Coordinates of C-alpha atoms in Angstrom, one line a residue:
M1 CA 175.8 39.8 135.4
V2 CA 176.2 36.1 134.9
A3 CA 179.7 35.0 135.6
G4 CA 181.7 33.3 132.9
A5 CA 182.3 34.1 129.2
L6 CA 178.9 35.7 128.6
L7 CA 179.3 39.1 127.0
I8 CA 176.7 41.8 127.6
V9 CA 176.8 44.7 125.1
L10 CA 175.1 47.9 126.3
M11 CA 174.7 51.1 124.4
I12 CA 174.4 54.3 126.5
G13 CA 171.6 56.4 125.2
A14 CA 169.0 55.8 122.5
G15 CA 170.3 55.3 119.0
C16 CA 173.9 55.2 120.1
T17 CA 176.5 55.1 117.4
T18 CA 180.1 53.9 117.9
V19 CA 182.5 56.7 118.9
K20 CA 185.1 57.5 116.3
N21 CA 188.7 58.2 117.4
E22 CA 190.9 60.9 115.9
T23 CA 192.1 58.5 113.1
G24 CA 188.7 57.4 112.1
D25 CA 188.9 54.1 113.8
N26 CA 186.2 52.7 116.2
L27 CA 187.0 52.8 119.9
V28 CA 185.2 50.2 122.1
F29 CA 185.5 50.3 125.9
Y30 CA 185.5 47.1 127.9
T31 CA 184.8 46.8 131.6
E32 CA 183.5 44.4 134.3
Q33 CA 181.2 44.5 137.2
Y34 CA 183.5 46.1 139.8
P35 CA 181.8 48.6 142.1
P36 CA 182.2 51.5 142.8
Y37 CA 184.3 52.0 139.6
N38 CA 182.1 50.3 137.0
Y39 CA 179.0 48.2 137.4
L40 CA 175.4 47.8 136.1
E41 CA 172.6 49.8 137.7
N42 CA 169.2 48.8 136.3
G43 CA 171.0 47.4 133.2
T44 CA 173.0 50.5 132.5
P45 CA 176.7 50.9 133.1
T46 CA 177.5 53.3 135.9
G47 CA 180.2 54.1 138.5
I48 CA 183.2 56.4 138.9
M49 CA 185.0 55.3 135.8
V50 CA 181.9 55.2 133.6
D51 CA 180.9 58.8 134.7
M52 CA 184.5 60.0 134.0
L53 CA 184.4 58.3 130.6
N54 CA 181.2 60.0 129.7
S55 CA 182.5 63.3 130.9
T56 CA 185.7 62.8 128.8
M57 CA 183.7 62.0 125.7
T58 CA 181.7 65.2 126.2
E59 CA 184.9 67.1 126.7
M60 CA 186.2 65.7 123.4
G61 CA 183.0 66.8 121.6
R62 CA 182.0 63.2 121.0
G63 CA 178.8 61.2 121.5
P64 CA 178.2 58.4 124.0
A65 CA 180.8 55.7 124.2
E66 CA 180.2 52.0 123.4
I67 CA 180.7 50.1 126.6
R68 CA 180.9 46.3 126.7
V69 CA 180.5 44.7 130.1
A70 CA 182.1 41.2 130.4
C71 CA 183.9 39.1 132.9
W72 CA 187.4 40.5 133.7
T73 CA 189.5 37.8 132.0
S74 CA 187.5 38.0 128.7
A75 CA 187.7 41.8 128.7
Y76 CA 191.4 41.8 129.6
Q77 CA 192.4 39.3 126.9
T78 CA 190.2 41.1 124.3
V79 CA 191.9 44.4 124.8
L80 CA 195.3 42.8 124.8
S81 CA 194.7 41.4 121.3
T82 CA 192.3 43.9 119.7
P83 CA 193.3 47.3 118.3
N84 CA 191.2 50.4 119.2
T85 CA 189.9 48.8 122.4
V86 CA 190.2 50.2 126.0
L87 CA 190.0 48.4 129.3
F88 CA 188.8 50.0 132.5
A89 CA 189.2 50.3 135.5
T90 CA 192.7 49.0 135.2
S91 CA 195.3 49.0 137.9
R92 CA 198.6 50.2 136.5
T93 CA 201.2 47.8 137.8
S94 CA 204.8 47.2 136.9
D95 CA 204.0 43.8 135.2
R96 CA 201.3 45.5 133.0
E97 CA 203.3 48.6 132.2
S98 CA 204.4 47.6 128.7
L99 CA 201.2 45.7 127.8
F100 CA 199.0 48.8 127.3
T101 CA 199.1 52.5 126.7
W102 CA 197.7 54.4 129.6
A103 CA 195.4 57.3 130.2
G104 CA 195.0 58.5 133.8
P105 CA 195.2 58.0 136.7
V106 CA 191.7 58.7 137.9
L107 CA 192.1 57.5 141.6
T108 CA 193.6 54.6 143.6
E109 CA 192.1 51.2 144.4
K110 CA 192.7 49.2 147.5
A111 CA 193.1 45.4 147.2
V112 CA 192.3 43.2 150.3
V113 CA 192.2 39.6 151.3
F114 CA 188.9 38.0 152.4
S115 CA 188.4 35.1 154.8
Y116 CA 185.4 32.9 155.5
R117 CA 184.2 33.0 159.1
E118 CA 183.2 29.3 159.1
R119 CA 186.9 28.4 158.6
P120 CA 188.8 31.3 160.4
V121 CA 192.5 31.8 159.6
A122 CA 195.1 33.7 161.6
V123 CA 196.4 36.6 159.6
N124 CA 198.2 39.1 161.9
S125 CA 200.4 40.5 159.1
T126 CA 200.8 40.1 155.4
A127 CA 203.7 37.7 156.1
D128 CA 201.1 35.2 157.4
L129 CA 199.6 35.0 153.9
K130 CA 202.4 32.8 152.7
R131 CA 200.9 29.9 154.7
Y132 CA 197.5 29.9 152.9
R133 CA 196.0 29.0 149.5
I134 CA 194.7 32.3 148.1
G135 CA 192.2 32.5 145.3
V136 CA 192.5 35.2 142.7
E137 CA 190.7 36.1 139.4
A138 CA 192.8 35.2 136.4
D139 CA 194.7 38.3 135.0
D140 CA 193.9 40.3 138.2
A141 CA 196.4 42.7 139.6
A142 CA 196.2 40.9 143.0
I143 CA 198.4 38.1 141.6
G144 CA 201.4 40.5 141.3
K145 CA 200.6 42.0 144.8
L146 CA 200.6 38.5 146.4
R147 CA 203.9 37.6 144.6
A148 CA 205.5 40.8 145.9
L149 CA 204.5 39.8 149.4
G150 CA 206.3 36.5 149.0
V151 CA 203.3 34.2 148.5
P152 CA 204.5 31.3 146.4
D153 CA 202.9 30.7 143.0
G154 CA 201.8 27.3 144.2
Q155 CA 199.7 29.0 146.8
I156 CA 198.0 31.3 144.3
V157 CA 194.9 29.7 142.8
A158 CA 193.4 31.4 139.7
A159 CA 189.7 31.3 139.0
A160 CA 187.8 32.3 135.9
D161 CA 185.5 34.8 137.7
P162 CA 184.7 36.2 141.2
Q163 CA 181.8 33.7 141.8
T164 CA 184.1 30.7 141.3
M165 CA 186.7 32.3 143.5
I166 CA 184.2 32.8 146.3
R167 CA 182.9 29.2 146.0
Q168 CA 186.4 27.8 146.2
V169 CA 186.9 29.4 149.6
Q170 CA 183.5 28.2 150.8
N171 CA 184.2 24.6 149.8
G172 CA 187.7 24.6 151.1
T173 CA 189.6 24.5 147.8
T174 CA 191.3 27.8 149.0
D175 CA 191.6 29.4 152.4
L176 CA 191.3 33.1 151.3
F177 CA 190.6 35.2 148.2
A178 CA 192.2 38.5 147.1
Y179 CA 190.2 41.2 145.4
G180 CA 189.2 44.9 145.4
E181 CA 187.4 45.7 148.7
G182 CA 184.2 47.2 147.4
A183 CA 183.9 44.9 144.5
G184 CA 184.6 41.9 146.7
H185 CA 181.6 42.7 148.9
F186 CA 179.5 43.2 145.8
W187 CA 180.3 39.7 144.4
I188 CA 179.9 38.1 147.9
A189 CA 176.3 39.5 147.9
Q190 CA 175.7 38.4 144.3
S191 CA 176.8 34.8 145.3
G192 CA 173.9 34.6 147.7
T193 CA 176.1 34.3 150.8
R194 CA 174.7 35.7 154.0
P195 CA 176.1 39.2 154.7
G196 CA 178.8 38.9 157.3
L197 CA 180.1 35.4 156.6
F198 CA 183.1 36.9 154.8
T199 CA 185.5 39.5 156.4
T200 CA 188.7 41.3 155.4
V201 CA 191.9 40.2 157.1
A202 CA 194.6 42.1 155.3
T203 CA 195.3 44.9 152.9
I204 CA 197.8 43.9 150.2
G205 CA 198.2 47.2 148.4
E206 CA 196.8 50.2 146.5
D207 CA 197.4 51.0 142.8
P208 CA 196.5 53.9 140.6
V209 CA 193.5 53.2 138.3
Y210 CA 193.6 54.0 134.6
Y211 CA 192.0 53.5 131.2
A212 CA 194.3 50.9 129.4
F213 CA 194.4 51.2 125.6
N214 CA 195.5 48.4 123.3
R215 CA 199.1 49.0 122.3
N216 CA 198.2 49.3 118.7
T217 CA 195.8 52.2 119.3
S218 CA 197.3 55.4 117.7
D219 CA 199.3 57.7 119.9
Q220 CA 197.2 60.6 118.6
T221 CA 194.0 58.9 119.9
V222 CA 195.4 58.2 123.3
L223 CA 196.8 61.7 123.6
A224 CA 193.5 63.3 122.7
F225 CA 191.7 61.1 125.2
S226 CA 194.3 61.8 127.9
Q227 CA 194.1 65.6 127.5
A228 CA 190.3 65.5 127.6
L229 CA 190.4 63.2 130.7
N230 CA 192.7 65.7 132.4
R231 CA 190.3 68.5 131.8
S232 CA 187.4 66.4 133.0
T233 CA 189.3 65.4 136.1
Q234 CA 189.8 69.1 137.0
K235 CA 186.1 69.9 136.4
D236 CA 184.2 66.8 137.4
L237 CA 186.2 64.3 139.4
D238 CA 185.4 65.7 142.9
R239 CA 181.6 65.6 142.1
V240 CA 181.8 62.1 140.7
L241 CA 183.7 60.7 143.7
A242 CA 181.2 62.3 146.0
T243 CA 178.5 60.4 144.1
Y244 CA 179.9 57.0 144.8
L245 CA 182.3 57.1 147.7
P246 CA 180.6 57.4 151.1
E247 CA 183.6 59.0 152.8
R248 CA 183.2 62.0 150.4
G249 CA 179.5 62.0 149.5
L250 CA 177.9 61.5 153.0
A251 CA 180.1 64.3 154.4
R252 CA 178.5 66.8 152.0
L253 CA 174.9 66.0 153.0
T254 CA 172.8 68.2 155.3
Y255 CA 171.3 66.3 158.3
L256 CA 168.2 67.7 159.9
A257 CA 166.0 66.6 162.8
E258 CA 163.2 67.8 164.9
E259 CA 163.2 68.1 168.7
A260 CA 161.9 64.6 169.6
R261 CA 163.5 62.8 172.6
P262 CA 165.0 60.3 172.9
Y263 CA 165.9 60.1 169.2
N264 CA 167.1 63.7 168.4
Y265 CA 167.2 66.8 170.6
E266 CA 169.4 69.6 171.7
A267 CA 170.8 69.7 175.3
N268 CA 173.7 71.6 176.8
G269 CA 174.5 73.2 173.4
T270 CA 174.9 69.8 171.6
V271 CA 172.6 67.8 169.4
Q272 CA 172.2 64.2 170.7
G273 CA 169.9 61.3 170.9
I274 CA 169.6 57.7 169.6
A275 CA 169.3 58.7 165.9
V276 CA 172.1 61.2 166.2
D277 CA 174.5 58.8 167.9
L278 CA 173.6 56.0 165.4
L279 CA 174.3 58.5 162.6
N280 CA 177.7 59.3 164.0
A281 CA 178.6 55.7 164.6
T282 CA 177.5 54.8 161.0
L283 CA 179.5 57.6 159.4
S284 CA 182.6 56.6 161.5
R285 CA 182.2 53.0 160.1
L286 CA 182.3 54.5 156.6
D287 CA 185.4 56.6 157.2
V288 CA 183.6 59.9 157.0
P289 CA 185.9 62.5 158.6
T290 CA 185.0 63.3 162.2
N291 CA 182.8 66.4 162.5
A292 CA 182.3 66.4 158.7
A293 CA 178.6 66.1 159.3
S294 CA 176.5 67.8 162.0
V295 CA 172.8 67.6 162.7
G296 CA 170.6 70.7 162.8
I297 CA 167.5 70.9 164.9
V298 CA 164.6 72.5 163.1
P299 CA 160.8 72.5 163.3
W300 CA 159.4 69.3 161.8
T301 CA 157.6 71.0 158.9
E302 CA 160.9 72.8 157.9
G303 CA 162.9 69.6 157.9
Y304 CA 160.2 67.6 156.2
A305 CA 160.0 70.1 153.3
S306 CA 163.8 70.4 153.0
A307 CA 164.2 66.6 152.8
Q308 CA 161.8 66.6 149.8
N309 CA 163.0 69.7 148.1
N310 CA 166.7 69.9 148.8
S311 CA 168.8 67.3 146.9
S312 CA 171.4 67.0 149.7
T313 CA 169.2 66.6 152.8
V314 CA 168.6 63.7 155.1
L315 CA 165.8 63.8 157.8
L316 CA 166.5 61.9 161.0
S317 CA 164.1 59.5 162.7
T318 CA 161.3 59.7 160.1
S319 CA 158.3 57.4 160.3
R320 CA 158.2 55.2 157.1
T321 CA 154.6 55.1 156.1
P322 CA 153.0 53.9 152.8
E323 CA 152.1 57.5 152.0
R324 CA 155.7 58.6 152.3
E325 CA 157.3 55.6 150.7
N326 CA 158.0 57.1 147.3
L327 CA 158.9 60.6 148.6
F328 CA 162.3 59.6 150.0
Q329 CA 165.1 56.9 149.9
W330 CA 165.2 55.1 153.2
A331 CA 167.9 53.7 155.5
G332 CA 167.1 51.9 158.7
P333 CA 165.2 50.9 160.7
I334 CA 166.5 52.6 163.8
G335 CA 163.5 52.5 166.1
R336 CA 159.7 52.5 166.2
N337 CA 157.0 55.1 166.9
D338 CA 153.6 54.0 168.0
Y339 CA 151.1 56.9 167.7
V340 CA 148.4 57.6 170.3
L341 CA 146.0 60.2 171.4
F342 CA 146.7 62.0 174.7
A343 CA 143.9 63.3 176.8
D344 CA 143.3 65.1 180.1
R345 CA 142.4 62.5 182.7
T346 CA 140.0 64.9 184.5
R347 CA 137.8 65.2 181.4
N348 CA 137.0 61.4 181.3
L349 CA 136.8 61.4 177.5
S350 CA 135.5 58.1 176.1
I351 CA 136.9 56.7 172.8
A352 CA 135.8 53.2 172.1
T353 CA 135.8 53.2 168.3
D354 CA 136.9 55.4 165.4
A355 CA 133.4 56.9 165.2
D356 CA 134.0 58.5 168.6
L357 CA 136.8 60.6 167.2
A358 CA 134.4 62.8 165.2
R359 CA 133.2 64.4 168.5
Y360 CA 136.6 65.9 169.4
R361 CA 139.1 68.6 168.3
I362 CA 142.4 66.8 167.7
G363 CA 145.8 68.5 167.7
A364 CA 148.8 67.3 165.7
V365 CA 152.0 68.5 164.1
T366 CA 151.9 69.6 160.5
D367 CA 153.2 66.8 158.1
D368 CA 153.7 64.5 161.1
A369 CA 152.8 60.8 160.5
A370 CA 150.0 61.2 163.0
V371 CA 148.0 63.3 160.5
Q372 CA 148.1 60.4 158.0
Y373 CA 147.1 57.9 160.7
L374 CA 144.2 60.1 161.8
A375 CA 142.9 60.3 158.2
G376 CA 143.0 56.6 158.0
H377 CA 140.7 56.5 161.0
G378 CA 138.2 58.7 159.3
V379 CA 139.1 62.0 161.0
S380 CA 138.3 64.9 158.7
K381 CA 140.6 67.9 158.2
D382 CA 138.1 70.3 159.9
R383 CA 138.6 68.4 163.2
L384 CA 142.3 68.9 163.2
V385 CA 144.3 71.7 164.8
L386 CA 147.8 71.7 163.3
D387 CA 150.9 73.3 164.8
T388 CA 154.6 73.4 163.8
S389 CA 155.8 71.8 167.0
A390 CA 154.7 69.2 169.6
T391 CA 155.3 71.7 172.4
T392 CA 152.6 74.0 171.1
G393 CA 150.2 71.1 170.7
V394 CA 150.7 70.0 174.3
K395 CA 150.2 73.5 175.6
R396 CA 146.9 73.7 173.7
L397 CA 145.9 70.4 175.3
A398 CA 146.8 71.6 178.7
V399 CA 144.6 74.7 178.5
G400 CA 141.7 73.0 176.7
D401 CA 142.0 74.5 173.2
I402 CA 142.0 70.9 171.9
D403 CA 140.5 67.7 173.3
L404 CA 143.1 65.3 172.2
F405 CA 146.7 65.5 171.0
A406 CA 148.1 62.9 168.5
Y407 CA 151.8 62.1 168.7
A408 CA 154.3 59.3 169.1
V409 CA 154.1 57.6 172.6
Q410 CA 157.7 58.0 173.9
P411 CA 158.4 61.5 172.5
G412 CA 154.9 62.6 173.6
H413 CA 155.5 61.7 177.2
I414 CA 158.8 63.5 177.1
V415 CA 157.2 66.7 175.7
L416 CA 154.6 66.5 178.4
N417 CA 157.2 66.1 181.1
S418 CA 159.1 69.2 179.9
T419 CA 156.1 71.4 179.0
V420 CA 153.4 71.1 181.7
T421 CA 153.8 71.2 185.5
N422 CA 151.6 68.1 186.1
P423 CA 152.3 65.6 183.3
E424 CA 150.6 62.8 185.2
R425 CA 147.3 64.6 184.5
F426 CA 147.5 63.3 180.9
Q427 CA 147.1 59.8 179.6
E428 CA 147.1 57.7 176.4
V429 CA 143.5 57.0 175.5
Y430 CA 143.6 55.6 171.9
T431 CA 146.1 54.1 169.5
V432 CA 146.0 55.5 165.9
G433 CA 148.9 53.8 164.3
G434 CA 152.6 53.0 164.3
S435 CA 155.6 52.7 162.0
D436 CA 159.3 52.1 162.1
L437 CA 161.7 55.0 162.1
Y438 CA 164.3 55.5 159.4
Y439 CA 166.7 58.1 157.9
A440 CA 164.9 59.7 155.0
F441 CA 167.2 60.7 152.2
N442 CA 166.2 63.1 149.4
R443 CA 165.3 61.2 146.3
N444 CA 168.2 62.8 144.4
V445 CA 170.9 61.6 146.7
S446 CA 173.0 59.0 145.0
P447 CA 171.6 55.5 145.6
A448 CA 175.2 54.3 146.0
L449 CA 175.5 56.5 149.1
V450 CA 172.2 55.3 150.6
R451 CA 173.2 51.7 150.1
A452 CA 176.6 52.3 151.7
F453 CA 174.9 54.1 154.6
Q454 CA 172.6 51.1 155.1
H455 CA 175.5 48.7 155.2
G456 CA 177.3 50.9 157.8
L457 CA 174.2 51.1 159.9
D458 CA 173.7 47.3 159.7
D459 CA 177.3 46.9 160.9
V460 CA 176.7 49.2 163.8
R461 CA 173.9 47.0 165.0
T462 CA 175.4 43.6 164.5
H463 CA 179.2 43.9 165.0
K464 CA 180.4 43.1 168.5
D465 CA 183.5 44.9 169.7
T466 CA 186.3 43.5 171.8
S467 CA 184.1 43.7 174.9
G468 CA 181.3 41.7 173.2
V469 CA 178.9 44.6 172.8
S470 CA 177.7 46.4 169.7
D471 CA 177.7 50.2 169.2
Y472 CA 173.9 49.9 168.9
E473 CA 173.6 48.3 172.3
R474 CA 175.8 51.0 173.9
I475 CA 173.7 53.7 172.3
M476 CA 170.4 52.3 173.3
Y477 CA 171.6 51.6 176.9
R478 CA 172.7 55.3 177.1
Y479 CA 169.2 56.6 176.4
V480 CA 166.5 54.1 177.4
A481 CA 165.9 51.5 180.0
V482 CA 166.2 47.8 179.4
R483 CA 162.7 46.5 178.6
C484 CA 160.9 43.3 179.5
A485 CA 158.5 42.2 176.8
P486 CA 156.3 39.2 176.2
S487 CA 157.6 37.1 173.3
A488 CA 155.7 35.0 170.9
V489 CA 158.5 32.4 171.2
S490 CA 157.7 29.9 174.0
E491 CA 160.2 28.2 176.3
G492 CA 158.9 24.9 174.8
Q493 CA 159.9 26.0 171.3
V494 CA 163.3 27.0 172.6
T495 CA 164.1 23.7 174.3
A496 CA 162.7 21.7 171.3
L497 CA 165.0 23.7 168.9
V498 CA 168.1 23.1 171.1
D499 CA 167.3 19.4 171.5
R500 CA 166.8 19.0 167.7
T501 CA 170.1 20.8 167.0
G502 CA 172.0 18.6 169.5
T503 CA 170.6 15.5 167.7
D504 CA 171.6 16.9 164.3
L505 CA 175.1 17.7 165.5
A506 CA 175.5 14.1 166.7
G507 CA 174.4 12.9 163.2
D508 CA 176.4 15.2 161.0
A509 CA 178.2 18.1 162.9
A510 CA 179.8 19.7 159.8
R511 CA 176.6 19.8 157.8
T512 CA 174.6 21.0 160.8
L513 CA 177.0 23.9 161.6
Q514 CA 177.0 25.0 157.9
R515 CA 173.2 25.0 157.8
I516 CA 173.0 27.0 161.0
N517 CA 175.4 29.6 159.6
D518 CA 173.4 29.7 156.3
G519 CA 170.4 30.7 158.4
E520 CA 168.3 27.7 157.3
A521 CA 165.2 26.4 158.9
P522 CA 164.6 25.0 161.5
Y523 CA 167.7 26.7 163.0
R524 CA 166.3 30.1 162.2
D525 CA 162.6 30.2 162.0
P526 CA 161.5 32.2 158.9
A527 CA 158.2 33.1 160.6
Q528 CA 159.6 33.9 164.0
K529 CA 163.0 35.5 163.4
D530 CA 163.7 35.8 167.1
L531 CA 163.7 32.0 167.3
Y532 CA 167.2 31.0 166.3
V533 CA 170.0 28.8 167.4
F534 CA 173.7 29.6 168.2
V535 CA 176.5 27.3 169.2
Y536 CA 179.7 27.7 171.2
D537 CA 182.6 25.3 171.6
T538 CA 183.8 24.6 175.1
N539 CA 186.4 27.5 174.9
V540 CA 183.5 30.0 174.4
T541 CA 184.2 30.5 170.7
M542 CA 181.1 31.0 168.6
V543 CA 181.2 28.3 165.9
A544 CA 177.7 28.8 164.5
H545 CA 175.0 31.6 164.6
A546 CA 171.8 31.5 162.7
D547 CA 171.0 35.2 163.1
N548 CA 174.3 37.1 163.2
P549 CA 177.1 35.5 161.2
T550 CA 179.5 38.3 162.0
M551 CA 180.0 36.6 165.4
I552 CA 181.2 33.3 164.0
G553 CA 184.8 32.4 164.8
Q554 CA 185.1 34.9 167.6
N555 CA 186.1 33.9 171.1
Y556 CA 183.8 35.5 173.7
H557 CA 185.6 34.5 176.9
N558 CA 185.4 37.4 179.4
R559 CA 183.2 39.4 177.0
T560 CA 180.0 40.7 178.4
D561 CA 176.5 42.1 177.6
V562 CA 176.0 45.9 177.8
T563 CA 175.6 45.8 181.6
G564 CA 178.9 44.1 182.1
D565 CA 177.6 40.5 182.7
P566 CA 179.9 37.8 181.2
F567 CA 176.9 35.7 180.3
R568 CA 178.6 33.6 177.6
D569 CA 181.1 32.3 180.2
R570 CA 178.1 31.5 182.4
I571 CA 176.4 29.6 179.6
V572 CA 179.4 27.4 178.8
A573 CA 180.3 26.8 182.4
G574 CA 176.8 25.8 183.2
A575 CA 176.7 23.4 180.3
L576 CA 180.0 21.8 181.3
K577 CA 178.8 21.4 184.9
N578 CA 175.1 20.7 184.6
T579 CA 174.6 19.7 180.9
T580 CA 171.5 21.9 180.6
G581 CA 170.1 25.1 182.1
W582 CA 168.9 28.7 181.6
V583 CA 170.8 32.0 181.8
D584 CA 169.4 35.5 181.8
Y585 CA 171.1 38.6 180.3
V586 CA 170.5 41.8 178.3
Y587 CA 170.4 41.5 174.5
T588 CA 168.8 42.8 171.3
N589 CA 165.7 41.3 169.6
P590 CA 166.0 41.0 165.8
T591 CA 162.3 41.7 165.5
D592 CA 162.2 44.7 167.7
F593 CA 164.2 47.7 168.9
N594 CA 165.8 48.6 172.2
L595 CA 167.4 46.2 174.7
F596 CA 165.5 43.4 176.4
T597 CA 165.9 40.8 179.2
K598 CA 166.6 37.6 177.4
T599 CA 166.6 34.1 178.8
T600 CA 168.6 31.4 177.0
Y601 CA 168.4 27.6 177.2
Y602 CA 171.6 25.7 176.7
R603 CA 172.6 22.1 176.3
L604 CA 175.9 20.3 176.0
A605 CA 176.0 18.2 172.9
H606 CA 178.5 15.8 171.4
G607 CA 179.1 16.1 167.7
S608 CA 179.8 13.4 165.1
D609 CA 183.3 15.0 164.8
D610 CA 184.0 13.9 168.4
R611 CA 183.8 17.5 169.7
D612 CA 181.6 18.9 172.4
Y613 CA 179.4 21.9 171.6
V614 CA 177.1 24.1 173.7
V615 CA 173.9 24.6 171.8
C616 CA 171.7 27.6 172.7
A617 CA 168.5 29.4 171.9
G618 CA 166.4 31.9 173.8
T619 CA 163.3 34.0 174.2
F620 CA 162.5 37.2 176.0
R621 CA 161.2 37.6 179.5
E622 CA 157.7 38.8 180.2
C623 CA 157.3 41.8 182.5
P624 CA 156.6 40.9 186.1
A625 CA 152.9 41.1 187.0

């Protein structure tokens, strides 16, 4: 929705008529864009409070409600002054108690304070908030919360809408802003700000959330609504909350996977692997109770069918192919599968082109992506021998029942190693395709849950802990070896980017750092996303990062890579001693999966603000010959 005074009137359902209350007056419901309580999904109001309103109207024997979506201040002032109007979702606070008549509560809402990483502030307790200018939305409950914490009125800066509040922090008019946690992240994304540039630094309270009726609405009307809401709460609230809140909804889903090392497999009585550990780390980020979700190992065909037909199923490490795109909702990526044909070395099979495939019997797993890739290479169904597991296919290959077996490279070698006595007898002879691996959610899972899961997974990959390492890096290091891989980024491109950035810092340090943090070119190459610049100060604090803004403002002294190497200290020490140089370490590649040997070029640069900076960019080492 466009911020400001624009009012969007939406009718739920075709031919909607205004709901009549018990006295014959019209009731109009006003709300704002405030996920997960109320927001627009494809132009239609949705969310916890919208669903509970619809349920309450049904309970009252009424038709669909008239809902008007506006900015908060407009909606708030309208309901204050207009009889037979209702405002939701509304925090019931002491200073609002006498302003409305209340129906509820439905649930509680947490208000937090956000800071901007480009201008980090120190907030170790809510008492520290008194030192800062804090943006709020006019008429928002956060104003009373800040006052209760002792923040002076002169430090509280009201804005007409969330977008203005966010811009004020970015341009330095305010230091922080206070808002609901989920809705704050929504409006940050709507503002076009890169994910991760804002972070929460304090929780300032929780309040019960209600429907707030204009004081002149009849008591009979409010009572009838309240009684229906109570009945709806008993019947539907748990289901509605599970639709929108990840800590509830994701705990109710069924997670299935096939036996496919290193992503998902069973060993020593437990299910483990890259995809399983990433799942658990993501659920933990989203406050899903420990052990609320477990992964079942099933044959691929069973899991694949369940993910399509069971509305509460998620299938782990699923290749996302064009043929499957509309069959599921997707969260990821988490890895990549390249599919090849395995053959017995002793048979000296020759495959130079797709036409050669017609001469052979090819094994594959039913519903596996390999089947789709083979069809794309012109392999007819009568040339395929399908089984329900890779183990069966490998056994057929070993005894000569099939000539070739089509499967993902890494899992395929693992199956060979665990199934046949002489796995070195078999080799990869032809590549048939490849795709990234995702979590495949049934189409009927709430899109809000899938979005929340994706955000949690992104956080697992990008957020560095107090040791300087992400959960993603720890998980990958646990299961696979560090790789060396040729990069399309040359060392010449790296040094040129570092030198260019140093020159720009000397000309306008503040503007250059801002452009780096905004991910602008040339500081992050849009065509080669593994070519980007990052900048430390001489105390090893990250002051700018074109690829991962969650690192900005963090001090990395004594923090390491996943192998325990304090490479950041080595970079800064080298710059202070030698001005320029190269440092090798283990890191992730934004264009690939796994861990790689990275080499970074650094240069000491002097900014226009009279500060010294260490400017860096890197590429990935090629494997030794």
